[in-house]
Amino acid sequence: MPLFKKKESKLLQIKEKSNPLEKDIQEATEQNLNEIFGLDYVSSEFQLNGLRVDTLCFNKESNSFVIIEYKKDRSFSVIDQGFAYLSLMLNHKADFLLEYNERNKNKSLNRESVNWEQSRVIFISPSFTVHQKAAINFKNLPLELWEVHYYDGDLIEYEQIEPFENSENIETVTGGNKLIKEVTKSIKVYDLDLHLKRGSENTRKLFQSLKEKIMDLGEIKENPKQLYVGYRISDSHINFVAVHFYKEKLELTILIPDKNLEDPKKWTRKVPKSFGWA
């Protein structure tokens, strides 16, 4: 879909720039990691065992490492390269911890403080092929594809390629690939079904009614995590509500200023600052 700029009563199309340099994409991304992805920068060009990590990041929400790779080569295999980087991380945890701790003198991590199950790889490119996009259409795949587009007027757009819903697991189509089997045993991608199974028939019905109202608010993205299902505006990395499933009830954590909260029945309580959310 083309972008337009309104000038009086006319719409002027904003032209997309072709062939942005990989180093420019990397620089813009690294300097704005929190704004784009909600991630903290760790380091660039981290080399280990013959592989080079373009950008190493840390996700404070899930306490996990995220690897970002920038690609202009349209022939690379998303699955092969993605799982190679995840395997590198899982087999060299000490090196990743050392890299983080050396770059963050005021913070430190140890093996137990990192949720290795939530490790991810993000590929960023001006465009992906049809085959590369199709490669991520599997259940429980810890890989993301993002296209970046440069426009006149210093405009930059990051757009995630969303996978189709598919019940098939990546392991069912990779045969005896040892590396993929090892990684998928260690990496967890949580989905809505996990949370629905925690509830009863009544809480599932209640959730479906709640979800419909949330999704009716606009372009909302569902974000299942280990302990909750989050919902955020599609261009944001912050959940405005998180739904926690219990057998006989749902518990909601809502991001809202105190002055805007209407609670005549006094059902709500403020999240303690010790939780790190307030």
mmCIF file with all atom_site columns, N, CA and C in Angstrom, residues 87-124:
data_model
loop_
_atom_site.group_PDB
_atom_site.id
_atom_site.type_symbol
_atom_site.label_atom_id
_atom_site.label_alt_id
_atom_site.label_comp_id
_atom_site.label_asym_id
_atom_site.label_entity_id
_atom_site.label_seq_id
_atom_site.pdbx_PDB_ins_code
_atom_site.Cartn_x
_atom_site.Cartn_y
_atom_site.Cartn_z
_atom_site.occupancy
_atom_site.B_iso_or_equiv
_atom_site.pdbx_formal_charge
_atom_site.auth_seq_id
_atom_site.auth_comp_id
_atom_site.auth_asym_id
_atom_site.auth_atom_id
_atom_site.pdbx_PDB_model_num
ATOM 1   N N  . SER A 1 87  ? 21.217 -22.278 17.883 1.00 0.00 ? 87  SER A N  1
ATOM 2   C CA . SER A 1 87  ? 22.086 -23.353 18.360 1.00 0.00 ? 87  SER A CA 1
ATOM 3   C C  . SER A 1 87  ? 23.383 -22.785 18.919 1.00 0.00 ? 87  SER A C  1
ATOM 4   N N  . LEU A 1 88  ? 23.928 -21.785 18.235 1.00 0.00 ? 88  LEU A N  1
ATOM 5   C CA . LEU A 1 88  ? 25.145 -21.128 18.719 1.00 0.00 ? 88  LEU A CA 1
ATOM 6   C C  . LEU A 1 88  ? 24.933 -20.568 20.118 1.00 0.00 ? 88  LEU A C  1
ATOM 7   N N  . MET A 1 89  ? 23.813 -19.914 20.330 1.00 0.00 ? 89  MET A N  1
ATOM 8   C CA . MET A 1 89  ? 23.529 -19.314 21.631 1.00 0.00 ? 89  MET A CA 1
ATOM 9   C C  . MET A 1 89  ? 23.353 -20.371 22.717 1.00 0.00 ? 89  MET A C  1
ATOM 10  N N  . LEU A 1 90  ? 22.569 -21.388 22.427 1.00 0.00 ? 90  LEU A N  1
ATOM 11  C CA . LEU A 1 90  ? 22.270 -22.405 23.434 1.00 0.00 ? 90  LEU A CA 1
ATOM 12  C C  . LEU A 1 90  ? 23.493 -23.232 23.809 1.00 0.00 ? 90  LEU A C  1
ATOM 13  N N  . ASN A 1 91  ? 24.431 -23.373 22.878 1.00 0.00 ? 91  ASN A N  1
ATOM 14  C CA . ASN A 1 91  ? 25.636 -24.153 23.150 1.00 0.00 ? 91  ASN A CA 1
ATOM 15  C C  . ASN A 1 91  ? 26.794 -23.316 23.670 1.00 0.00 ? 91  ASN A C  1
ATOM 16  N N  . HIS A 1 92  ? 26.616 -21.997 23.703 1.00 0.00 ? 92  HIS A N  1
ATOM 17  C CA . HIS A 1 92  ? 27.680 -21.111 24.197 1.00 0.00 ? 92  HIS A CA 1
ATOM 18  C C  . HIS A 1 92  ? 27.071 -20.034 25.097 1.00 0.00 ? 92  HIS A C  1
ATOM 19  N N  . LYS A 1 93  ? 26.289 -20.476 26.057 1.00 0.00 ? 93  LYS A N  1
ATOM 20  C CA . LYS A 1 93  ? 25.613 -19.533 26.950 1.00 0.00 ? 93  LYS A CA 1
ATOM 21  C C  . LYS A 1 93  ? 26.608 -18.654 27.700 1.00 0.00 ? 93  LYS A C  1
ATOM 22  N N  . ALA A 1 94  ? 27.701 -19.244 28.142 1.00 0.00 ? 94  ALA A N  1
ATOM 23  C CA . ALA A 1 94  ? 28.692 -18.488 28.914 1.00 0.00 ? 94  ALA A CA 1
ATOM 24  C C  . ALA A 1 94  ? 29.270 -17.336 28.101 1.00 0.00 ? 94  ALA A C  1
ATOM 25  N N  . ASP A 1 95  ? 29.476 -17.554 26.807 1.00 0.00 ? 95  ASP A N  1
ATOM 26  C CA . ASP A 1 95  ? 30.032 -16.495 25.954 1.00 0.00 ? 95  ASP A CA 1
ATOM 27  C C  . ASP A 1 95  ? 29.042 -15.345 25.778 1.00 0.00 ? 95  ASP A C  1
ATOM 28  N N  . PHE A 1 96  ? 27.770 -15.673 25.657 1.00 0.00 ? 96  PHE A N  1
ATOM 29  C CA . PHE A 1 96  ? 26.760 -14.620 25.526 1.00 0.00 ? 96  PHE A CA 1
ATOM 30  C C  . PHE A 1 96  ? 26.611 -13.851 26.836 1.00 0.00 ? 96  PHE A C  1
ATOM 31  N N  . LEU A 1 97  ? 26.669 -14.554 27.955 1.00 0.00 ? 97  LEU A N  1
ATOM 32  C CA . LEU A 1 97  ? 26.614 -13.879 29.254 1.00 0.00 ? 97  LEU A CA 1
ATOM 33  C C  . LEU A 1 97  ? 27.815 -12.963 29.444 1.00 0.00 ? 97  LEU A C  1
ATOM 34  N N  . LEU A 1 98  ? 28.992 -13.447 29.060 1.00 0.00 ? 98  LEU A N  1
ATOM 35  C CA . LEU A 1 98  ? 30.210 -12.643 29.182 1.00 0.00 ? 98  LEU A CA 1
ATOM 36  C C  . LEU A 1 98  ? 30.115 -11.393 28.313 1.00 0.00 ? 98  LEU A C  1
ATOM 37  N N  . GLU A 1 99  ? 29.615 -11.548 27.088 1.00 0.00 ? 99  GLU A N  1
ATOM 38  C CA . GLU A 1 99  ? 29.463 -10.400 26.192 1.00 0.00 ? 99  GLU A CA 1
ATOM 39  C C  . GLU A 1 99  ? 28.532 -9.360  26.809 1.00 0.00 ? 99  GLU A C  1
ATOM 40  N N  . TYR A 1 100 ? 27.429 -9.812  27.380 1.00 0.00 ? 100 TYR A N  1
ATOM 41  C CA . TYR A 1 100 ? 26.483 -8.888  28.014 1.00 0.00 ? 100 TYR A CA 1
ATOM 42  C C  . TYR A 1 100 ? 27.123 -8.198  29.205 1.00 0.00 ? 100 TYR A C  1
ATOM 43  N N  . ASN A 1 101 ? 27.749 -8.970  30.078 1.00 0.00 ? 101 ASN A N  1
ATOM 44  C CA . ASN A 1 101 ? 28.302 -8.407  31.309 1.00 0.00 ? 101 ASN A CA 1
ATOM 45  C C  . ASN A 1 101 ? 29.461 -7.451  31.044 1.00 0.00 ? 101 ASN A C  1
ATOM 46  N N  . GLU A 1 102 ? 30.251 -7.728  30.013 1.00 0.00 ? 102 GLU A N  1
ATOM 47  C CA . GLU A 1 102 ? 31.358 -6.831  29.683 1.00 0.00 ? 102 GLU A CA 1
ATOM 48  C C  . GLU A 1 102 ? 30.859 -5.520  29.085 1.00 0.00 ? 102 GLU A C  1
ATOM 49  N N  . ARG A 1 103 ? 29.715 -5.572  28.423 1.00 0.00 ? 103 ARG A N  1
ATOM 50  C CA . ARG A 1 103 ? 29.158 -4.368  27.796 1.00 0.00 ? 103 ARG A CA 1
ATOM 51  C C  . ARG A 1 103 ? 28.271 -3.581  28.750 1.00 0.00 ? 103 ARG A C  1
ATOM 52  N N  . ASN A 1 104 ? 27.852 -4.202  29.834 1.00 0.00 ? 104 ASN A N  1
ATOM 53  C CA . ASN A 1 104 ? 26.965 -3.549  30.807 1.00 0.00 ? 104 ASN A CA 1
ATOM 54  C C  . ASN A 1 104 ? 27.597 -3.626  32.187 1.00 0.00 ? 104 ASN A C  1
ATOM 55  N N  . LYS A 1 105 ? 28.444 -2.669  32.479 1.00 0.00 ? 105 LYS A N  1
ATOM 56  C CA . LYS A 1 105 ? 29.202 -2.701  33.731 1.00 0.00 ? 105 LYS A CA 1
ATOM 57  C C  . LYS A 1 105 ? 28.317 -2.528  34.963 1.00 0.00 ? 105 LYS A C  1
ATOM 58  N N  . ASN A 1 106 ? 27.167 -1.876  34.794 1.00 0.00 ? 106 ASN A N  1
ATOM 59  C CA . ASN A 1 106 ? 26.289 -1.633  35.937 1.00 0.00 ? 106 ASN A CA 1
ATOM 60  C C  . ASN A 1 106 ? 25.242 -2.730  36.119 1.00 0.00 ? 106 ASN A C  1
ATOM 61  N N  . LYS A 1 107 ? 25.226 -3.702  35.213 1.00 0.00 ? 107 LYS A N  1
ATOM 62  C CA . LYS A 1 107 ? 24.283 -4.811  35.301 1.00 0.00 ? 107 LYS A CA 1
ATOM 63  C C  . LYS A 1 107 ? 25.054 -6.112  35.130 1.00 0.00 ? 107 LYS A C  1
ATOM 64  N N  . SER A 1 108 ? 24.487 -7.181  35.600 1.00 0.00 ? 108 SER A N  1
ATOM 65  C CA . SER A 1 108 ? 25.126 -8.481  35.373 1.00 0.00 ? 108 SER A CA 1
ATOM 66  C C  . SER A 1 108 ? 24.060 -9.558  35.255 1.00 0.00 ? 108 SER A C  1
ATOM 67  N N  . LEU A 1 109 ? 24.358 -10.550 34.432 1.00 0.00 ? 109 LEU A N  1
ATOM 68  C CA . LEU A 1 109 ? 23.467 -11.687 34.241 1.00 0.00 ? 109 LEU A CA 1
ATOM 69  C C  . LEU A 1 109 ? 24.198 -12.966 34.593 1.00 0.00 ? 109 LEU A C  1
ATOM 70  N N  . ASN A 1 110 ? 23.446 -13.979 35.015 1.00 0.00 ? 110 ASN A N  1
ATOM 71  C CA . ASN A 1 110 ? 23.994 -15.321 35.146 1.00 0.00 ? 110 ASN A CA 1
ATOM 72  C C  . ASN A 1 110 ? 23.057 -16.290 34.433 1.00 0.00 ? 110 ASN A C  1
ATOM 73  N N  . ARG A 1 111 ? 23.435 -17.535 34.371 1.00 0.00 ? 111 ARG A N  1
ATOM 74  C CA . ARG A 1 111 ? 22.641 -18.515 33.617 1.00 0.00 ? 111 ARG A CA 1
ATOM 75  C C  . ARG A 1 111 ? 21.193 -18.582 34.095 1.00 0.00 ? 111 ARG A C  1
ATOM 76  N N  . GLU A 1 112 ? 21.008 -18.490 35.422 1.00 0.00 ? 112 GLU A N  1
ATOM 77  C CA . GLU A 1 112 ? 19.674 -18.649 35.987 1.00 0.00 ? 112 GLU A CA 1
ATOM 78  C C  . GLU A 1 112 ? 18.785 -17.433 35.754 1.00 0.00 ? 112 GLU A C  1
ATOM 79  N N  . SER A 1 113 ? 19.386 -16.267 35.548 1.00 0.00 ? 113 SER A N  1
ATOM 80  C CA . SER A 1 113 ? 18.584 -15.053 35.374 1.00 0.00 ? 113 SER A CA 1
ATOM 81  C C  . SER A 1 113 ? 18.122 -14.852 33.936 1.00 0.00 ? 113 SER A C  1
ATOM 82  N N  . VAL A 1 114 ? 18.595 -15.693 33.021 1.00 0.00 ? 114 VAL A N  1
ATOM 83  C CA . VAL A 1 114 ? 18.206 -15.596 31.613 1.00 0.00 ? 114 VAL A CA 1
ATOM 84  C C  . VAL A 1 114 ? 17.211 -16.703 31.270 1.00 0.00 ? 114 VAL A C  1
ATOM 85  N N  . ASN A 1 115 ? 16.144 -16.332 30.594 1.00 0.00 ? 115 ASN A N  1
ATOM 86  C CA . ASN A 1 115 ? 15.162 -17.313 30.126 1.00 0.00 ? 115 ASN A CA 1
ATOM 87  C C  . ASN A 1 115 ? 15.573 -17.761 28.724 1.00 0.00 ? 115 ASN A C  1
ATOM 88  N N  . TRP A 1 116 ? 16.409 -18.782 28.665 1.00 0.00 ? 116 TRP A N  1
ATOM 89  C CA . TRP A 1 116 ? 16.941 -19.253 27.384 1.00 0.00 ? 116 TRP A CA 1
ATOM 90  C C  . TRP A 1 116 ? 15.852 -19.801 26.485 1.00 0.00 ? 116 TRP A C  1
ATOM 91  N N  . GLU A 1 117 ? 14.745 -20.266 27.075 1.00 0.00 ? 117 GLU A N  1
ATOM 92  C CA . GLU A 1 117 ? 13.633 -20.809 26.286 1.00 0.00 ? 117 GLU A CA 1
ATOM 93  C C  . GLU A 1 117 ? 13.006 -19.764 25.368 1.00 0.00 ? 117 GLU A C  1
ATOM 94  N N  . GLN A 1 118 ? 13.178 -18.480 25.715 1.00 0.00 ? 118 GLN A N  1
ATOM 95  C CA . GLN A 1 118 ? 12.535 -17.414 24.955 1.00 0.00 ? 118 GLN A CA 1
ATOM 96  C C  . GLN A 1 118 ? 13.477 -16.731 23.961 1.00 0.00 ? 118 GLN A C  1
ATOM 97  N N  . SER A 1 119 ? 14.622 -17.338 23.689 1.00 0.00 ? 119 SER A N  1
ATOM 98  C CA . SER A 1 119 ? 15.574 -16.779 22.721 1.00 0.00 ? 119 SER A CA 1
ATOM 99  C C  . SER A 1 119 ? 14.918 -16.658 21.345 1.00 0.00 ? 119 SER A C  1
ATOM 100 N N  . ARG A 1 120 ? 15.283 -15.600 20.614 1.00 0.00 ? 120 ARG A N  1
ATOM 101 C CA . ARG A 1 120 ? 14.668 -15.333 19.316 1.00 0.00 ? 120 ARG A CA 1
ATOM 102 C C  . ARG A 1 120 ? 15.709 -14.848 18.311 1.00 0.00 ? 120 ARG A C  1
ATOM 103 N N  . VAL A 1 121 ? 15.381 -15.004 17.022 1.00 0.00 ? 121 VAL A N  1
ATOM 104 C CA . VAL A 1 121 ? 16.178 -14.419 15.944 1.00 0.00 ? 121 VAL A CA 1
ATOM 105 C C  . VAL A 1 121 ? 15.249 -13.581 15.078 1.00 0.00 ? 121 VAL A C  1
ATOM 106 N N  . ILE A 1 122 ? 15.657 -12.345 14.804 1.00 0.00 ? 122 ILE A N  1
ATOM 107 C CA . ILE A 1 122 ? 14.906 -11.442 13.931 1.00 0.00 ? 122 ILE A CA 1
ATOM 108 C C  . ILE A 1 122 ? 15.728 -11.173 12.677 1.00 0.00 ? 122 ILE A C  1
ATOM 109 N N  . PHE A 1 123 ? 15.133 -11.386 11.518 1.00 0.00 ? 123 PHE A N  1
ATOM 110 C CA . PHE A 1 123 ? 15.765 -11.038 10.246 1.00 0.00 ? 123 PHE A CA 1
ATOM 111 C C  . PHE A 1 123 ? 15.134 -9.749  9.728  1.00 0.00 ? 123 PHE A C  1
ATOM 112 N N  . ILE A 1 124 ? 15.981 -8.795  9.331  1.00 0.00 ? 124 ILE A N  1
ATOM 113 C CA . ILE A 1 124 ? 15.506 -7.530  8.774  1.00 0.00 ? 124 ILE A CA 1
ATOM 114 C C  . ILE A 1 124 ? 16.055 -7.376  7.366  1.00 0.00 ? 124 ILE A C  1
#
